[in-house]
PDB file of C-alpha atoms and ligand atoms in Angstrom:
ATOM      1  CA  UNK A   1      -3.146-183.445  -6.896  1.00 87.00           C
ATOM      2  CA  UNK A   2      -4.694-182.469 -10.240  1.00 94.00           C
ATOM      3  CA  UNK A   3      -1.229-182.388 -11.800  1.00 96.00           C
ATOM      4  CA  UNK A   4      -0.583-185.932 -10.563  1.00 96.00           C
ATOM      5  CA  UNK A   5      -3.925-187.141 -11.945  1.00 97.00           C
ATOM      6  CA  UNK A   6      -2.997-185.638 -15.299  1.00 98.00           C
ATOM      7  CA  UNK A   7       0.412-187.355 -15.223  1.00 98.00           C
ATOM      8  CA  UNK A   8      -1.358-190.645 -14.433  1.00 98.00           C
ATOM      9  CA  UNK A   9      -3.857-190.162 -17.265  1.00 98.00           C
ATOM     10  CA  UNK A  10      -1.172-189.080 -19.742  1.00 98.00           C
ATOM     11  CA  UNK A  11       0.837-192.174 -18.850  1.00 98.00           C
ATOM     12  CA  UNK A  12      -2.140-194.464 -19.503  1.00 98.00           C
ATOM     13  CA  UNK A  13      -2.685-192.841 -22.921  1.00 98.00           C
ATOM     14  CA  UNK A  14       1.038-192.809 -23.782  1.00 98.00           C
ATOM     15  CA  UNK A  15       1.291-196.512 -22.940  1.00 98.00           C
ATOM     16  CA  UNK A  16      -0.948-197.378 -25.905  1.00 98.00           C
ATOM     17  CA  UNK A  17       1.589-195.676 -28.178  1.00 98.00           C
ATOM     18  CA  UNK A  18       4.440-197.433 -26.381  1.00 97.00           C
ATOM     19  CA  UNK A  19       2.644-200.789 -26.673  1.00 97.00           C
ATOM     20  CA  UNK A  20       2.124-200.213 -30.415  1.00 97.00           C
ATOM     21  CA  UNK A  21       5.811-199.449 -30.958  1.00 97.00           C
ATOM     22  CA  UNK A  22       6.935-202.425 -28.845  1.00 97.00           C
ATOM     23  CA  UNK A  23       4.509-204.804 -30.546  1.00 97.00           C
ATOM     24  CA  UNK A  24       5.345-203.707 -34.077  1.00 96.00           C
ATOM     25  CA  UNK A  25       9.105-203.233 -33.927  1.00 96.00           C
ATOM     26  CA  UNK A  26      10.300-205.270 -30.942  1.00 97.00           C
ATOM     27  CA  UNK A  27       7.907-208.195 -30.472  1.00 96.00           C
ATOM     28  CA  UNK A  28       7.595-208.656 -34.248  1.00 96.00           C
ATOM     29  CA  UNK A  29      11.323-207.873 -34.521  1.00 96.00           C
ATOM     30  CA  UNK A  30      14.198-209.050 -32.304  1.00 97.00           C
ATOM     31  CA  UNK A  31      11.719-210.115 -29.590  1.00 96.00           C
ATOM     32  CA  UNK A  32       9.847-212.505 -31.886  1.00 97.00           C
ATOM     33  CA  UNK A  33      11.408-215.538 -30.120  1.00 97.00           C
ATOM     34  CA  UNK A  34       9.112-214.767 -27.163  1.00 96.00           C
ATOM     35  CA  UNK A  35       6.133-213.309 -29.028  1.00 97.00           C
ATOM     36  CA  UNK A  36       5.974-216.157 -31.558  1.00 96.00           C
ATOM     37  CA  UNK A  37       4.321-218.312 -28.889  1.00 96.00           C
ATOM     38  CA  UNK A  38       1.366-215.913 -28.918  1.00 96.00           C
ATOM     39  CA  UNK A  39       0.913-216.494 -32.648  1.00 96.00           C
ATOM     40  CA  UNK A  40       0.834-220.280 -32.233  1.00 94.00           C
ATOM     41  CA  UNK A  41      -1.698-222.562 -30.584  1.00 91.00           C
ATOM     42  CA  UNK A  42      -1.100-222.440 -26.826  1.00 90.00           C
ATOM     43  CA  UNK A  43      -0.499-225.687 -24.935  1.00 89.00           C
ATOM     44  CA  UNK A  44      -1.304-225.251 -21.253  1.00 88.00           C
ATOM     45  CA  UNK A  45      -2.088-222.034 -19.418  1.00 89.00           C
ATOM     46  CA  UNK A  46       0.993-220.015 -20.228  1.00 94.00           C
ATOM     47  CA  UNK A  47       3.027-218.992 -23.233  1.00 95.00           C
ATOM     48  CA  UNK A  48       6.549-217.579 -23.553  1.00 95.00           C
ATOM     49  CA  UNK A  49       4.957-214.295 -24.607  1.00 96.00           C
ATOM     50  CA  UNK A  50       3.774-213.861 -20.992  1.00 96.00           C
ATOM     51  CA  UNK A  51       7.337-212.835 -20.115  1.00 96.00           C
ATOM     52  CA  UNK A  52       6.510-209.504 -21.731  1.00 96.00           C
ATOM     53  CA  UNK A  53       3.940-208.862 -19.002  1.00 95.00           C
ATOM     54  CA  UNK A  54       6.694-209.376 -16.420  1.00 95.00           C
ATOM     55  CA  UNK A  55       9.154-207.197 -18.352  1.00 95.00           C
ATOM     56  CA  UNK A  56       6.643-204.349 -18.742  1.00 94.00           C
ATOM     57  CA  UNK A  57       5.587-204.574 -15.091  1.00 96.00           C
ATOM     58  CA  UNK A  58       9.148-203.966 -13.859  1.00 97.00           C
ATOM     59  CA  UNK A  59       9.357-200.197 -14.557  1.00 97.00           C
ATOM     60  CA  UNK A  60       5.936-199.811 -12.951  1.00 98.00           C
ATOM     61  CA  UNK A  61       7.033-201.648  -9.804  1.00 98.00           C
ATOM     62  CA  UNK A  62      10.298-199.678  -9.613  1.00 98.00           C
ATOM     63  CA  UNK A  63       8.529-196.316 -10.080  1.00 98.00           C
ATOM     64  CA  UNK A  64       5.832-197.163  -7.517  1.00 97.00           C
ATOM     65  CA  UNK A  65       8.511-198.224  -5.044  1.00 97.00           C
ATOM     66  CA  UNK A  66      10.525-195.080  -5.749  1.00 97.00           C
ATOM     67  CA  UNK A  67       7.494-192.841  -5.416  1.00 96.00           C
ATOM     68  CA  UNK A  68       5.987-194.414  -2.311  1.00 96.00           C
ATOM     69  CA  UNK A  69       9.055-195.637  -0.413  1.00 94.00           C
ATOM     70  CA  UNK A  70      12.143-193.876  -1.691  1.00 94.00           C
ATOM     71  CA  UNK A  71      10.987-190.266  -1.852  1.00 91.00           C
ATOM     72  CA  UNK A  72      11.291-189.814  -5.612  1.00 95.00           C
ATOM     73  CA  UNK A  73       8.172-187.681  -5.592  1.00 93.00           C
ATOM     74  CA  UNK A  74       4.555-187.946  -6.626  1.00 95.00           C
ATOM     75  CA  UNK A  75       5.371-188.019 -10.344  1.00 97.00           C
ATOM     76  CA  UNK A  76       7.023-191.444  -9.970  1.00 97.00           C
ATOM     77  CA  UNK A  77       3.952-192.827  -8.198  1.00 97.00           C
ATOM     78  CA  UNK A  78       1.676-191.324 -10.881  1.00 98.00           C
ATOM     79  CA  UNK A  79       3.708-192.734 -13.794  1.00 98.00           C
ATOM     80  CA  UNK A  80       4.076-196.130 -12.083  1.00 98.00           C
ATOM     81  CA  UNK A  81       0.331-196.237 -11.420  1.00 98.00           C
ATOM     82  CA  UNK A  82      -0.368-195.199 -15.033  1.00 98.00           C
ATOM     83  CA  UNK A  83       1.726-198.072 -16.390  1.00 98.00           C
ATOM     84  CA  UNK A  84      -0.015-200.488 -14.000  1.00 98.00           C
ATOM     85  CA  UNK A  85      -3.443-199.160 -15.022  1.00 98.00           C
ATOM     86  CA  UNK A  86      -2.663-199.667 -18.702  1.00 98.00           C
ATOM     87  CA  UNK A  87      -1.397-203.171 -17.890  1.00 97.00           C
ATOM     88  CA  UNK A  88      -4.682-204.020 -16.178  1.00 97.00           C
ATOM     89  CA  UNK A  89      -6.792-202.622 -19.039  1.00 98.00           C
ATOM     90  CA  UNK A  90      -4.577-204.412 -21.567  1.00 97.00           C
ATOM     91  CA  UNK A  91      -4.940-207.718 -19.713  1.00 96.00           C
ATOM     92  CA  UNK A  92      -8.718-207.329 -19.494  1.00 97.00           C
ATOM     93  CA  UNK A  93      -9.045-206.475 -23.170  1.00 97.00           C
ATOM     94  CA  UNK A  94      -6.380-208.629 -24.780  1.00 97.00           C
ATOM     95  CA  UNK A  95      -6.122-211.724 -22.607  1.00 96.00           C
ATOM     96  CA  UNK A  96      -9.639-211.930 -21.221  1.00 96.00           C
ATOM     97  CA  UNK A  97     -12.022-210.396 -23.780  1.00 97.00           C
ATOM     98  CA  UNK A  98     -10.221-211.309 -27.022  1.00 96.00           C
ATOM     99  CA  UNK A  99      -8.299-214.480 -26.134  1.00 95.00           C
ATOM    100  CA  UNK A 100     -10.645-215.705 -23.389  1.00 94.00           C
ATOM    101  CA  UNK A 101      -7.931-216.889 -21.021  1.00 94.00           C
ATOM    102  CA  UNK A 102     -10.524-216.493 -18.282  1.00 94.00           C
ATOM    103  CA  UNK A 103     -14.055-217.751 -18.922  1.00 93.00           C
ATOM    104  CA  UNK A 104     -16.693-215.081 -19.413  1.00 94.00           C
ATOM    105  CA  UNK A 105     -19.893-214.383 -21.291  1.00 95.00           C
ATOM    106  CA  UNK A 106     -19.115-210.834 -22.300  1.00 95.00           C
ATOM    107  CA  UNK A 107     -20.019-210.045 -25.885  1.00 95.00           C
ATOM    108  CA  UNK A 108     -18.825-206.718 -27.288  1.00 95.00           C
ATOM    109  CA  UNK A 109     -21.806-204.540 -28.100  1.00 96.00           C
ATOM    110  CA  UNK A 110     -20.609-200.990 -28.557  1.00 96.00           C
ATOM    111  CA  UNK A 111     -19.172-199.973 -31.915  1.00 95.00           C
ATOM    112  CA  UNK A 112     -15.856-199.158 -30.224  1.00 96.00           C
ATOM    113  CA  UNK A 113     -15.496-202.518 -28.460  1.00 97.00           C
ATOM    114  CA  UNK A 114     -16.509-204.441 -31.592  1.00 96.00           C
ATOM    115  CA  UNK A 115     -13.921-202.509 -33.559  1.00 96.00           C
ATOM    116  CA  UNK A 116     -10.942-203.066 -31.255  1.00 97.00           C
ATOM    117  CA  UNK A 117     -11.797-206.767 -30.733  1.00 97.00           C
ATOM    118  CA  UNK A 118     -12.115-207.314 -34.485  1.00 96.00           C
ATOM    119  CA  UNK A 119      -8.941-205.318 -35.098  1.00 96.00           C
ATOM    120  CA  UNK A 120      -6.931-207.615 -32.821  1.00 97.00           C
ATOM    121  CA  UNK A 121      -8.466-210.687 -34.457  1.00 95.00           C
ATOM    122  CA  UNK A 122      -7.210-209.301 -37.764  1.00 94.00           C
ATOM    123  CA  UNK A 123      -3.739-209.010 -36.199  1.00 96.00           C
ATOM    124  CA  UNK A 124      -3.961-212.760 -35.638  1.00 95.00           C
ATOM    125  CA  UNK A 125      -5.092-213.365 -39.224  1.00 92.00           C
ATOM    126  CA  UNK A 126      -1.400-213.073 -40.154  1.00 89.00           C
ATOM    127  CA  UNK A 127       0.544-215.440 -37.914  1.00 88.00           C
ATOM    128  CA  UNK A 128       4.006-214.490 -39.072  1.00 89.00           C
ATOM    129  CA  UNK A 129       6.808-212.239 -37.838  1.00 92.00           C
ATOM    130  CA  UNK A 130       6.679-210.071 -40.940  1.00 90.00           C
ATOM    131  CA  UNK A 131       3.804-208.559 -42.889  1.00 86.00           C
ATOM    132  CA  UNK A 132       1.620-208.240 -39.786  1.00 91.00           C
ATOM    133  CA  UNK A 133      -1.133-205.641 -39.532  1.00 91.00           C
ATOM    134  CA  UNK A 134      -3.066-203.974 -36.709  1.00 94.00           C
ATOM    135  CA  UNK A 135      -0.464-203.668 -33.945  1.00 95.00           C
ATOM    136  CA  UNK A 136      -2.480-201.374 -31.679  1.00 95.00           C
ATOM    137  CA  UNK A 137      -4.772-202.564 -28.901  1.00 96.00           C
ATOM    138  CA  UNK A 138      -7.135-199.910 -27.569  1.00 97.00           C
ATOM    139  CA  UNK A 139      -6.848-197.683 -30.631  1.00 96.00           C
ATOM    140  CA  UNK A 140      -7.614-199.152 -34.034  1.00 94.00           C
ATOM    141  CA  UNK A 141      -8.247-197.730 -37.482  1.00 92.00           C
ATOM    142  CA  UNK A 142     -11.617-198.414 -39.131  1.00 92.00           C
ATOM    143  CA  UNK A 143     -12.047-202.064 -40.096  1.00 91.00           C
ATOM    144  CA  UNK A 144     -12.335-201.367 -43.818  1.00 91.00           C
ATOM    145  CA  UNK A 145      -8.855-199.830 -43.720  1.00 92.00           C
ATOM    146  CA  UNK A 146      -7.526-202.878 -41.875  1.00 91.00           C
ATOM    147  CA  UNK A 147      -9.139-205.208 -44.421  1.00 92.00           C
ATOM    148  CA  UNK A 148      -7.294-203.383 -47.213  1.00 92.00           C
ATOM    149  CA  UNK A 149      -4.037-203.747 -45.252  1.00 90.00           C
ATOM    150  CA  UNK A 150      -4.785-207.429 -44.734  1.00 90.00           C
ATOM    151  CA  UNK A 151      -5.291-208.037 -48.444  1.00 91.00           C
ATOM    152  CA  UNK A 152      -2.024-206.219 -49.190  1.00 89.00           C
ATOM    153  CA  UNK A 153      -0.241-208.235 -46.533  1.00 86.00           C
ATOM    154  CA  UNK A 154      -1.609-211.524 -47.864  1.00 81.00           C
ATOM    155  CA  UNK A 155      -0.357-210.526 -51.290  1.00 79.00           C
ATOM    156  CA  UNK A 156       3.146-210.196 -49.835  1.00 74.00           C
ATOM    157  CA  UNK A 157       2.985-213.471 -47.964  1.00 65.00           C
ATOM    158  CA  UNK A 158       4.015-216.648 -49.681  1.00 57.00           C
ATOM    159  CA  UNK A 159       2.622-219.901 -48.415  1.00 54.00           C
ATOM    160  CA  UNK A 160      -0.253-220.692 -46.063  1.00 55.00           C
ATOM    161  CA  UNK A 161       0.762-218.662 -43.040  1.00 53.00           C
ATOM    162  CA  UNK A 162      -2.769-217.624 -42.149  1.00 54.00           C
ATOM    163  CA  UNK A 163      -5.158-219.080 -39.673  1.00 56.00           C
ATOM    164  CA  UNK A 164      -8.152-217.672 -37.905  1.00 53.00           C
ATOM    165  CA  UNK A 165      -8.555-217.684 -34.135  1.00 53.00           C
TER     166      UNK A 165
HETATM  167 ZN1   ZN B   1       1.691-209.945 -32.586  1.00 72.01          ZN
HETATM  168 ZN1   ZN B   2      -3.325-211.494 -29.222  1.00 72.01          ZN
END
């Protein structure tokens, strides 16, 4: 049981690294055609970028099914649950707290929450496929480091590609 809890926890932690890699090199790379919608003003409740939530939920659903129904073993359930847990935390942080897709009155107070919210806002300070900064979600470098990266990135950008959210 403890081993399964550790697998679950490791999966949640590893998913932040996976999300960073996907965001930086896939969504701001060949997958930009979907992610671009998230860097534009949204019309209506959904954006093309939401397909990523569906895509990333699939391995979780398959692993949970395999672990619970198809006898793949407890590891599959633990990994599937870890991916789902990260997805829920990601949705709460990214879509609800930062982008306010659901109404709420939460205001970040702790130093950690202020930092990761601000870090994602800085990601949206560069609304282009290239030259982005701050691709992580739950882990972020100190804001002064990100501000330096932002200035460097603005120096590389030509034209008014910035907007604040
Ligand atoms: Zn992005
Ligand atoms: Zn965002």
